[in-house]
XYZ file of C-alpha atoms in Angstrom:
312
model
C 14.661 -19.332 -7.832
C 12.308 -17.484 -5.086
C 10.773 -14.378 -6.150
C 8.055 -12.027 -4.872
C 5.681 -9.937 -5.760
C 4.900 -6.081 -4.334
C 1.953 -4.144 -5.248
C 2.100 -0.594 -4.443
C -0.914 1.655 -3.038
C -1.550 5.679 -2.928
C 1.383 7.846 -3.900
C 1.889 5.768 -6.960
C -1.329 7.115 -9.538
C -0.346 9.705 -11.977
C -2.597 10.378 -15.736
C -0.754 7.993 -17.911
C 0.203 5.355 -16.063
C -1.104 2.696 -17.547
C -0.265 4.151 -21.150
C 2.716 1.425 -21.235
C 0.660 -1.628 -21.245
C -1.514 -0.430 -23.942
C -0.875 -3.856 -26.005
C -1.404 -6.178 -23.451
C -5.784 -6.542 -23.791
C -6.225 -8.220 -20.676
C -5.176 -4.668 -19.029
C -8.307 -2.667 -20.330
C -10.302 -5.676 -19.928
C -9.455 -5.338 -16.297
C -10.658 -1.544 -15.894
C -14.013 -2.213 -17.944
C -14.767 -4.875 -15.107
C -14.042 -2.660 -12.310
C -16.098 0.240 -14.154
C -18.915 -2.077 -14.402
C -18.936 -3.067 -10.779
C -17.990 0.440 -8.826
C -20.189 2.465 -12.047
C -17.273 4.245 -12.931
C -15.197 5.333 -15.821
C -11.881 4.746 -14.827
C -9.908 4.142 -17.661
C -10.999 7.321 -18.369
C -9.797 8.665 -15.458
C -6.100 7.164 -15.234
C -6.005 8.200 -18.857
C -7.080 11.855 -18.995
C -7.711 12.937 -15.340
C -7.816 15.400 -14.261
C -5.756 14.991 -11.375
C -8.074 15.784 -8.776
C -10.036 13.496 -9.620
C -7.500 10.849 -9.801
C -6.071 11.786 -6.614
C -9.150 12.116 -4.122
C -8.920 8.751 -2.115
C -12.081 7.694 -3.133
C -10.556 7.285 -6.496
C -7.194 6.489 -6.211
C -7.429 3.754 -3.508
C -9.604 1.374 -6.202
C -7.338 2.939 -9.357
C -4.182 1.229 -7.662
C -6.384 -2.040 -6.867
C -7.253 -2.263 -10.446
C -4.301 -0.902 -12.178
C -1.958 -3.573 -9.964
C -4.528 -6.374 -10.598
C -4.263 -5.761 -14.231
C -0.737 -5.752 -14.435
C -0.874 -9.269 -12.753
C -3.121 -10.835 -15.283
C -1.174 -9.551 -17.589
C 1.638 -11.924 -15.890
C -0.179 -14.721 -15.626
C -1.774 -14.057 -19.531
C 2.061 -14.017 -20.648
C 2.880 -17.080 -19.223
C 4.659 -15.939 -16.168
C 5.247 -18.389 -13.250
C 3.622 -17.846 -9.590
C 5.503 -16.056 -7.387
C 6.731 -17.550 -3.772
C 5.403 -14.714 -1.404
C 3.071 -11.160 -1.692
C 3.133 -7.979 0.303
C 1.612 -4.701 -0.849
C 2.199 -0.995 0.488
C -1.172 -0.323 2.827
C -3.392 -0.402 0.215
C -1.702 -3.078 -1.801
C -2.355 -5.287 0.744
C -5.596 -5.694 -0.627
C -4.003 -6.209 -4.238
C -1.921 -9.093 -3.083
C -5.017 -10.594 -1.559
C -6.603 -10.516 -4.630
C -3.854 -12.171 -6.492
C -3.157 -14.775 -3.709
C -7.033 -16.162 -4.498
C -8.195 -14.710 -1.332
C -10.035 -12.042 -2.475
C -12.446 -11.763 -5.156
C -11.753 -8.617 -7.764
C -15.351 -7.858 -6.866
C -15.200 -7.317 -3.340
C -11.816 -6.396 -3.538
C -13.125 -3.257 -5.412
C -16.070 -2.765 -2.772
C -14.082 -3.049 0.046
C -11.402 -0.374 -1.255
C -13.988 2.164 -1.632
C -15.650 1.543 1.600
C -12.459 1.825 3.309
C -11.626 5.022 1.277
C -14.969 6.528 2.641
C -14.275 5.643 6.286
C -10.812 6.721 6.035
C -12.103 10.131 4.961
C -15.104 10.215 7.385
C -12.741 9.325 10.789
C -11.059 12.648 10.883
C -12.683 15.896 9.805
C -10.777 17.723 6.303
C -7.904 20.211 7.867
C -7.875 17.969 11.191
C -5.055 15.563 10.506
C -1.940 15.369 8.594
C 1.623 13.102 7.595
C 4.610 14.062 6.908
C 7.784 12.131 5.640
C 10.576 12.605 7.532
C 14.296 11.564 6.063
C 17.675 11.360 7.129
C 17.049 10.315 10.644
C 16.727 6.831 12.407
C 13.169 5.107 13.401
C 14.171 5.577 17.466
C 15.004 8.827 16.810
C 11.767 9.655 15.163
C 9.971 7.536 17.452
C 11.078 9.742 20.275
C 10.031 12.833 18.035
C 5.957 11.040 18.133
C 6.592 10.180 22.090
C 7.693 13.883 22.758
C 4.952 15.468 20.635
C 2.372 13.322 22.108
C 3.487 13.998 25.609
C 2.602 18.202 24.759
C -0.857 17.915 24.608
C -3.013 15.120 25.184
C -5.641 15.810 22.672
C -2.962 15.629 20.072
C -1.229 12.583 19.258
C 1.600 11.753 16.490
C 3.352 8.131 15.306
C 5.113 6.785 13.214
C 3.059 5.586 10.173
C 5.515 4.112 7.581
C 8.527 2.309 8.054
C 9.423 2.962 4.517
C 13.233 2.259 4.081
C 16.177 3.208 6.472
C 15.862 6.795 6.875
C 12.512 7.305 5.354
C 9.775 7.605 8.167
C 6.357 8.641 7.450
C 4.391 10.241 10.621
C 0.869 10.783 11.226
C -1.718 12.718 13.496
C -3.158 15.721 14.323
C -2.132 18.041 11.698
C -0.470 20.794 14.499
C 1.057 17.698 16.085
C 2.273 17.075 12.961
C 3.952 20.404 11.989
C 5.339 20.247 15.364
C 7.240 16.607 14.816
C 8.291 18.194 11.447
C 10.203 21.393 13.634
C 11.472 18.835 16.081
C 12.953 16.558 13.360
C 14.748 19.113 11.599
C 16.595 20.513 15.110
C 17.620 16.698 15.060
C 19.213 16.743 11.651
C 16.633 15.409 9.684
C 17.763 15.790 6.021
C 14.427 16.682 4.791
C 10.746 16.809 6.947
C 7.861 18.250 4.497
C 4.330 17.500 5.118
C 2.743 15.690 2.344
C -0.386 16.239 0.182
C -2.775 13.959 2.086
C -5.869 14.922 4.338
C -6.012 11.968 5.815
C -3.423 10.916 8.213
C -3.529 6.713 7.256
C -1.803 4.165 9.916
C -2.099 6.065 12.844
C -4.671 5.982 15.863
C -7.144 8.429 14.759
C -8.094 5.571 12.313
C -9.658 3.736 15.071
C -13.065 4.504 14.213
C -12.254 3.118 10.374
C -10.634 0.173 11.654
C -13.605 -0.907 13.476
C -16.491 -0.351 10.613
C -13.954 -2.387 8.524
C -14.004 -5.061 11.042
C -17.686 -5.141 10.366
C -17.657 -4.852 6.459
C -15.367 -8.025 6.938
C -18.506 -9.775 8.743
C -20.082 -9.959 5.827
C -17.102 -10.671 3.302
C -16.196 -14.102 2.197
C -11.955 -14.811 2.452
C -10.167 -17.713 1.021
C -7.298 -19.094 1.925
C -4.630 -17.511 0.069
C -3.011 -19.911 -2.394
C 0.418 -17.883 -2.400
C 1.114 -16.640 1.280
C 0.963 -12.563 1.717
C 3.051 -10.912 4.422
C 1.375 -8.405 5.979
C 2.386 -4.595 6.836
C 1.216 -4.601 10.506
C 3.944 -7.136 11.766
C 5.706 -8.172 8.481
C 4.417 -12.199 9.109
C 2.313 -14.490 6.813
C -0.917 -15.483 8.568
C -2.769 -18.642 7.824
C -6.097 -18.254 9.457
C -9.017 -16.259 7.377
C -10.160 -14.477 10.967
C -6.334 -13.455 11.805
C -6.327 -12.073 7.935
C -9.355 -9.815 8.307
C -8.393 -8.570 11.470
C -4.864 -7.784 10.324
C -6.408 -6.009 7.812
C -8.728 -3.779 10.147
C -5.620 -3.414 12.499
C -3.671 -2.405 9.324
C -5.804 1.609 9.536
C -4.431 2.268 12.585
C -0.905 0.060 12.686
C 2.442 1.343 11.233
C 3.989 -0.137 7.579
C 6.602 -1.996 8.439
C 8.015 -2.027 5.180
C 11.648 -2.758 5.829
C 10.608 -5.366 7.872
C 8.710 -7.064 5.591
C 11.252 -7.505 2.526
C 13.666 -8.086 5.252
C 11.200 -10.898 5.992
C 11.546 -12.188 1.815
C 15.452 -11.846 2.248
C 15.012 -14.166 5.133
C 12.623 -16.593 3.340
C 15.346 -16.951 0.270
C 13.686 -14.567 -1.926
C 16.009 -13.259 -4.186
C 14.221 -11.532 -6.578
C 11.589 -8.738 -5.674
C 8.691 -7.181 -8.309
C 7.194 -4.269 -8.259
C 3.823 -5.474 -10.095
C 1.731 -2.610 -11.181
C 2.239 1.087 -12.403
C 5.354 2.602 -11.476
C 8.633 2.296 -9.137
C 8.357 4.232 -5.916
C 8.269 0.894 -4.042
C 11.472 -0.629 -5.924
C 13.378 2.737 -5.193
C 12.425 1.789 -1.006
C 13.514 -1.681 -1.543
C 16.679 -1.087 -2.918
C 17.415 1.047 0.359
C 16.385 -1.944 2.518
C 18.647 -4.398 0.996
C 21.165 -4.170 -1.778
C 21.717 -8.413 -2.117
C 18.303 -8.587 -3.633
C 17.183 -7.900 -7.555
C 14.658 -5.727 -7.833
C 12.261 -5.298 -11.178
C 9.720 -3.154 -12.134
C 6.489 -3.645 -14.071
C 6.230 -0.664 -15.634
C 5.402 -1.544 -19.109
C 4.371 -4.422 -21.086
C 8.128 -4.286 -21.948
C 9.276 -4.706 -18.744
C 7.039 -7.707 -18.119
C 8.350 -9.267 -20.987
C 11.979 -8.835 -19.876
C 11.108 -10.637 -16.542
C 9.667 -13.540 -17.896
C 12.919 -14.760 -18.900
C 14.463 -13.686 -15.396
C 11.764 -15.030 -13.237
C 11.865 -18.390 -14.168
């Protein structure tokens, strides 16, 4: 059997969520290491909020790191075996790094909260936006971005997320924004609703990000990943430590190709796909993207227990 792993990013956090692995040590082990090296509480945070706190991206974008790499010790800890292939969702990227021996936890951590604060610095509070856009297909929506950017040139709107069939993310300037969201719903979009994020991720205002990350990378030591990771920005495994960091810096401003990359496991002879870390939002895209594959969740220590006698 080939299975793979999936570690989701921001949209996941909620207070609570790692409340199900509360007998599994190696879990709050986990968070007092990442408090230690970032000089944060964060247990204390996932556990009691509040949810501002947990949901400014400063926070949540090492919350998901942590919480995902916890839930993969916890794996490994139980005895689980090594999965065949990674991905994460934008953030998770750096998750899967970590657990493909890449990354070290430590600069894992360090380099989630940089990129956090450069995210945040690239475009001004109020100045961009994304909104999720369902029911419609990725040329049509892709038009949508063309059309939109064609109005005004110091506006601009793409696609962001490739999330499942019929569930695009876009991002830009936030009036470019609200004007892709009127444009999808005169084309029958199902739904179009901008979403609760001030900074518009995977789109070209992140160019400025992208290239400070290319020089946090200069000074950030890469493995080799023992388990290959495909990568959101063109859904490929690459197995060169200067194509990985600039994938990574490329990944700011670069759509998720999400149904494109477990399109790529279904292609590889994966046949089972885990979502490994809090939550399910990723295995509810997934099941969207292909139907033939099995799908589990982490969710609990429960759950992990389940798998070990699936993923075998």
């Amino acid at each position: 059997m080939k299975f793979a792993f999936v570690f989701p990013g921001q949209g996941s956090q909620s207070i609570g969520m790692m409340a199900g692995y509360d007998d599994l040590p190696v879990v709050r082990e986990t968070f007092a290491e990442a408090s230690d090296i970032l000089g944060q509480n964060f247990w204390s945070m996932v556990s009691d909020g509040p949810a501002d706190d947990l949901n400014l991206t400063i926070n949540t974008q090492p919350l998901m790191l942590i919480g995902g790499v916890a839930v993969y010790r916890a794996w490994k800890n139980l005895g689980g075996n090594m999965p065949a292939r990674l991905a994460g969702h934008s953030l998770g990227e750096y998750t899967a790094l970590v657990a493909s021996g890449a990354l070290s936890f430590a600069d894992a951590l360090k380099l989630v909260r940089f990129r956090a604060q450069i995210m945040q610095q690239a475009v001004p509070e109020g100045t961009g936006g994304m909104a999720a856009i369902l029911g419609l297909d990725d040329a049509v929506i892709t038009t949508i971005c063309q059309e939109v950017d064609a109005l005004n040139d110091q506006e601009s709107l793409e696609p962001a997320n490739f999330n499942s069939p019929g569930q695009v993310v876009i991002a830009g300037h936030r009036n470019a924004v609200l004007k892709g969201i009127e444009l999808a719903k005169e084309r029958g979009a199902k739904r179009a609703v901008i979403l609760p994020m001030s900074i518009p991720s995977h789109c070209r205002l992140m160019k400025p990000a992208a290239e400070k990350m290319r020089q946090q990378f200069a000074q950030t030591i890469l493995q080799m990943p023992e388990i290959p990771v495909v990568h959101n920005v063109d859904a490929q495994v690459h197995d060169d430590i200067d194509s990985i960091k600039e994938i990574l810096a490329r990944q700011l401003f670069s759509p998720v190709y999400w149904v494109d990359t477990i399109r790529a496991f279904a292609a590889d002879d994966i046949t089972h796909i885990a979502e490994c870390g809090p939550g399910n939002i990723l295995t509810g895209l997934n099941k969207r993207i292909d139907r033939n594959l099995q799908y589990l969740s982490f969710t609990g220590s429960d759950a992990i227990r389940k798998a070990l006698a699936i993923l075998k």
